[in-house]
Amino acid sequence: MAFIMVKHGNDETSMFNANCTNIVLLNYMKRACGYPELETVDLISSNLTEKNLQPLQLYTKPGEYTQSDVTARGTYVLLKVEEDEGGVKVYTPLLESEDGKKLRAVLENKANDDRKRLGLGKGAKKK
């Protein structure tokens, strides 16, 4: 079995079994971590020194098994996924800690780079 650790909330960590489809795991994580109202969530590695730190985009492949996209016993951060007016995906860490703040800055920079690449303004509003 492939278990993963997910950081969320006020520096909490929860363990989940990744031996299921992405849609099942993401929906379960929303409820278990206290975010049932969110439409879309995703995961990202908690290793902030990773060279190409990117969200896993599990929500884009709902029928695939999560264990093929994660590292067993790996640690991830729960993300809220939104789309701004320009169609750029905006990822917000659902983690209130120093690591959450650092990750938020990294993800905001990536979204701004995507907006520049698409010729959109820096602060396009979220839908």
mmCIF file of C-alpha atoms in Angstrom:
data_model
loop_
_atom_site.group_PDB
_atom_site.id
_atom_site.type_symbol
_atom_site.label_atom_id
_atom_site.label_comp_id
_atom_site.label_asym_id
_atom_site.label_seq_id
_atom_site.Cartn_x
_atom_site.Cartn_y
_atom_site.Cartn_z
ATOM 1 C CA MET A 1 0.000 0.000 0.000
ATOM 2 C CA ALA A 2 1.168 3.504 -0.803
ATOM 3 C CA PHE A 3 0.562 5.893 2.054
ATOM 4 C CA ILE A 4 1.292 9.612 1.788
ATOM 5 C CA MET A 5 1.412 12.416 4.318
ATOM 6 C CA VAL A 6 -0.524 15.605 3.557
ATOM 7 C CA LYS A 7 0.139 18.917 5.304
ATOM 8 C CA HIS A 8 -2.812 21.274 5.720
ATOM 9 C CA GLY A 9 -4.492 23.734 8.048
ATOM 10 C CA ASN A 10 -2.598 25.025 11.065
ATOM 11 C CA ASP A 11 0.521 22.943 10.342
ATOM 12 C CA GLU A 12 -1.411 19.663 10.638
ATOM 13 C CA THR A 13 -0.358 16.453 8.900
ATOM 14 C CA SER A 14 -2.709 13.634 7.899
ATOM 15 C CA MET A 15 -1.945 10.227 6.396
ATOM 16 C CA PHE A 16 -3.846 8.955 3.346
ATOM 17 C CA ASN A 17 -3.854 5.725 1.365
ATOM 18 C CA ALA A 18 -2.931 6.549 -2.263
ATOM 19 C CA ASN A 19 -4.121 3.173 -3.549
ATOM 20 C CA CYS A 20 -7.304 4.617 -5.065
ATOM 21 C CA THR A 21 -8.359 6.847 -7.933
ATOM 22 C CA ASN A 22 -7.509 10.534 -7.830
ATOM 23 C CA ILE A 23 -11.126 11.675 -7.619
ATOM 24 C CA VAL A 24 -11.826 9.415 -4.635
ATOM 25 C CA LEU A 25 -8.712 10.564 -2.774
ATOM 26 C CA LEU A 26 -9.175 14.282 -3.505
ATOM 27 C CA ASN A 27 -12.831 14.235 -2.423
ATOM 28 C CA TYR A 28 -11.969 12.323 0.730
ATOM 29 C CA MET A 29 -9.096 14.704 1.548
ATOM 30 C CA LYS A 30 -11.394 17.732 1.197
ATOM 31 C CA ARG A 31 -13.740 16.310 3.821
ATOM 32 C CA ALA A 32 -11.072 14.866 6.128
ATOM 33 C CA CYS A 33 -8.995 18.064 6.138
ATOM 34 C CA GLY A 34 -11.993 20.350 6.675
ATOM 35 C CA TYR A 35 -12.470 21.857 3.196
ATOM 36 C CA PRO A 36 -15.661 20.192 1.877
ATOM 37 C CA GLU A 37 -16.842 23.464 0.291
ATOM 38 C CA LEU A 38 -13.919 23.713 -2.123
ATOM 39 C CA GLU A 39 -14.621 22.692 -5.685
ATOM 40 C CA THR A 40 -11.093 21.635 -6.647
ATOM 41 C CA VAL A 41 -8.017 20.675 -4.626
ATOM 42 C CA ASP A 42 -4.649 19.232 -5.593
ATOM 43 C CA LEU A 43 -1.308 18.260 -4.061
ATOM 44 C CA ILE A 44 2.251 19.519 -4.391
ATOM 45 C CA SER A 45 5.465 18.161 -2.911
ATOM 46 C CA SER A 46 6.374 19.712 0.427
ATOM 47 C CA ASN A 47 10.038 19.719 -0.648
ATOM 48 C CA LEU A 48 10.510 23.418 -1.410
ATOM 49 C CA THR A 49 14.041 22.822 -2.713
ATOM 50 C CA GLU A 50 12.773 20.595 -5.530
ATOM 51 C CA LYS A 51 14.016 22.026 -8.837
ATOM 52 C CA ASN A 52 10.778 21.922 -10.849
ATOM 53 C CA LEU A 53 8.228 22.221 -8.064
ATOM 54 C CA GLN A 54 4.815 21.782 -9.721
ATOM 55 C CA PRO A 55 1.320 20.823 -8.562
ATOM 56 C CA LEU A 56 0.569 17.173 -9.350
ATOM 57 C CA GLN A 57 -2.653 18.128 -11.198
ATOM 58 C CA LEU A 58 -4.403 14.994 -9.971
ATOM 59 C CA TYR A 59 -7.775 16.658 -10.596
ATOM 60 C CA THR A 60 -7.082 16.555 -14.368
ATOM 61 C CA LYS A 61 -6.925 12.741 -14.367
ATOM 62 C CA PRO A 62 -9.744 11.659 -12.039
ATOM 63 C CA GLY A 63 -9.861 7.996 -13.056
ATOM 64 C CA GLU A 64 -6.143 7.299 -12.668
ATOM 65 C CA TYR A 65 -4.646 5.800 -9.536
ATOM 66 C CA THR A 66 -2.919 8.290 -7.241
ATOM 67 C CA GLN A 67 -0.081 5.939 -6.336
ATOM 68 C CA SER A 68 1.328 6.331 -9.876
ATOM 69 C CA ASP A 69 1.836 10.096 -9.305
ATOM 70 C CA VAL A 70 3.134 10.146 -5.738
ATOM 71 C CA THR A 71 6.082 8.764 -3.823
ATOM 72 C CA ALA A 72 5.128 6.250 -1.145
ATOM 73 C CA ARG A 73 5.604 7.805 2.295
ATOM 74 C CA GLY A 74 6.121 11.178 0.598
ATOM 75 C CA THR A 75 4.902 14.424 2.116
ATOM 76 C CA TYR A 76 2.658 16.773 0.162
ATOM 77 C CA VAL A 77 0.781 20.032 0.743
ATOM 78 C CA LEU A 78 -2.942 20.372 0.032
ATOM 79 C CA LEU A 79 -3.733 23.109 -2.507
ATOM 80 C CA LYS A 80 -6.884 25.024 -3.440
ATOM 81 C CA VAL A 81 -7.226 25.292 -7.237
ATOM 82 C CA GLU A 82 -8.920 28.237 -8.925
ATOM 83 C CA GLU A 83 -8.840 29.757 -12.386
ATOM 84 C CA ASP A 84 -8.466 33.495 -12.982
ATOM 85 C CA GLU A 85 -10.199 35.502 -15.727
ATOM 86 C CA GLY A 86 -7.366 34.781 -18.148
ATOM 87 C CA GLY A 87 -7.668 31.031 -17.677
ATOM 88 C CA VAL A 88 -4.490 30.759 -15.578
ATOM 89 C CA LYS A 89 -4.663 28.135 -12.828
ATOM 90 C CA VAL A 90 -4.054 29.691 -9.418
ATOM 91 C CA TYR A 91 -2.871 27.330 -6.677
ATOM 92 C CA THR A 92 -3.123 28.370 -3.028
ATOM 93 C CA PRO A 93 -1.568 26.249 -0.261
ATOM 94 C CA LEU A 94 -4.066 25.279 2.439
ATOM 95 C CA LEU A 95 -1.268 25.344 4.996
ATOM 96 C CA GLU A 96 -0.856 28.046 7.629
ATOM 97 C CA SER A 97 2.828 27.846 8.515
ATOM 98 C CA GLU A 98 6.161 29.289 7.431
ATOM 99 C CA ASP A 99 6.441 26.592 4.729
ATOM 100 C CA GLY A 100 2.928 27.492 3.571
ATOM 101 C CA LYS A 101 3.949 31.137 3.187
ATOM 102 C CA LYS A 102 7.083 30.193 1.225
ATOM 103 C CA LEU A 103 5.101 27.867 -1.018
ATOM 104 C CA ARG A 104 2.453 30.557 -1.571
ATOM 105 C CA ALA A 105 5.159 32.950 -2.823
ATOM 106 C CA VAL A 106 6.599 30.307 -5.190
ATOM 107 C CA LEU A 107 3.156 29.497 -6.615
ATOM 108 C CA GLU A 108 2.219 33.188 -7.003
ATOM 109 C CA ASN A 109 5.428 33.753 -8.975
ATOM 110 C CA LYS A 110 4.595 30.794 -11.231
ATOM 111 C CA ALA A 111 1.066 32.156 -11.846
ATOM 112 C CA ASN A 112 2.493 35.591 -12.657
ATOM 113 C CA ASP A 113 4.965 33.996 -15.089
ATOM 114 C CA ASP A 114 2.068 32.154 -16.755
ATOM 115 C CA ARG A 115 0.130 35.420 -17.062
ATOM 116 C CA LYS A 116 3.133 37.160 -18.650
ATOM 117 C CA ARG A 117 3.613 34.279 -21.057
ATOM 118 C CA LEU A 118 -0.051 34.585 -22.070
ATOM 119 C CA GLY A 119 0.122 38.402 -22.263
ATOM 120 C CA LEU A 120 -2.235 38.946 -19.333
ATOM 121 C CA GLY A 121 -1.968 41.486 -16.539
ATOM 122 C CA LYS A 122 -0.181 40.584 -13.314
ATOM 123 C CA GLY A 123 -3.249 40.491 -11.102
ATOM 124 C CA ALA A 124 -5.999 39.056 -13.281
ATOM 125 C CA LYS A 125 -9.001 38.400 -11.087
ATOM 126 C CA LYS A 126 -10.110 34.930 -10.097
ATOM 127 C CA LYS A 127 -13.369 33.668 -11.541
#
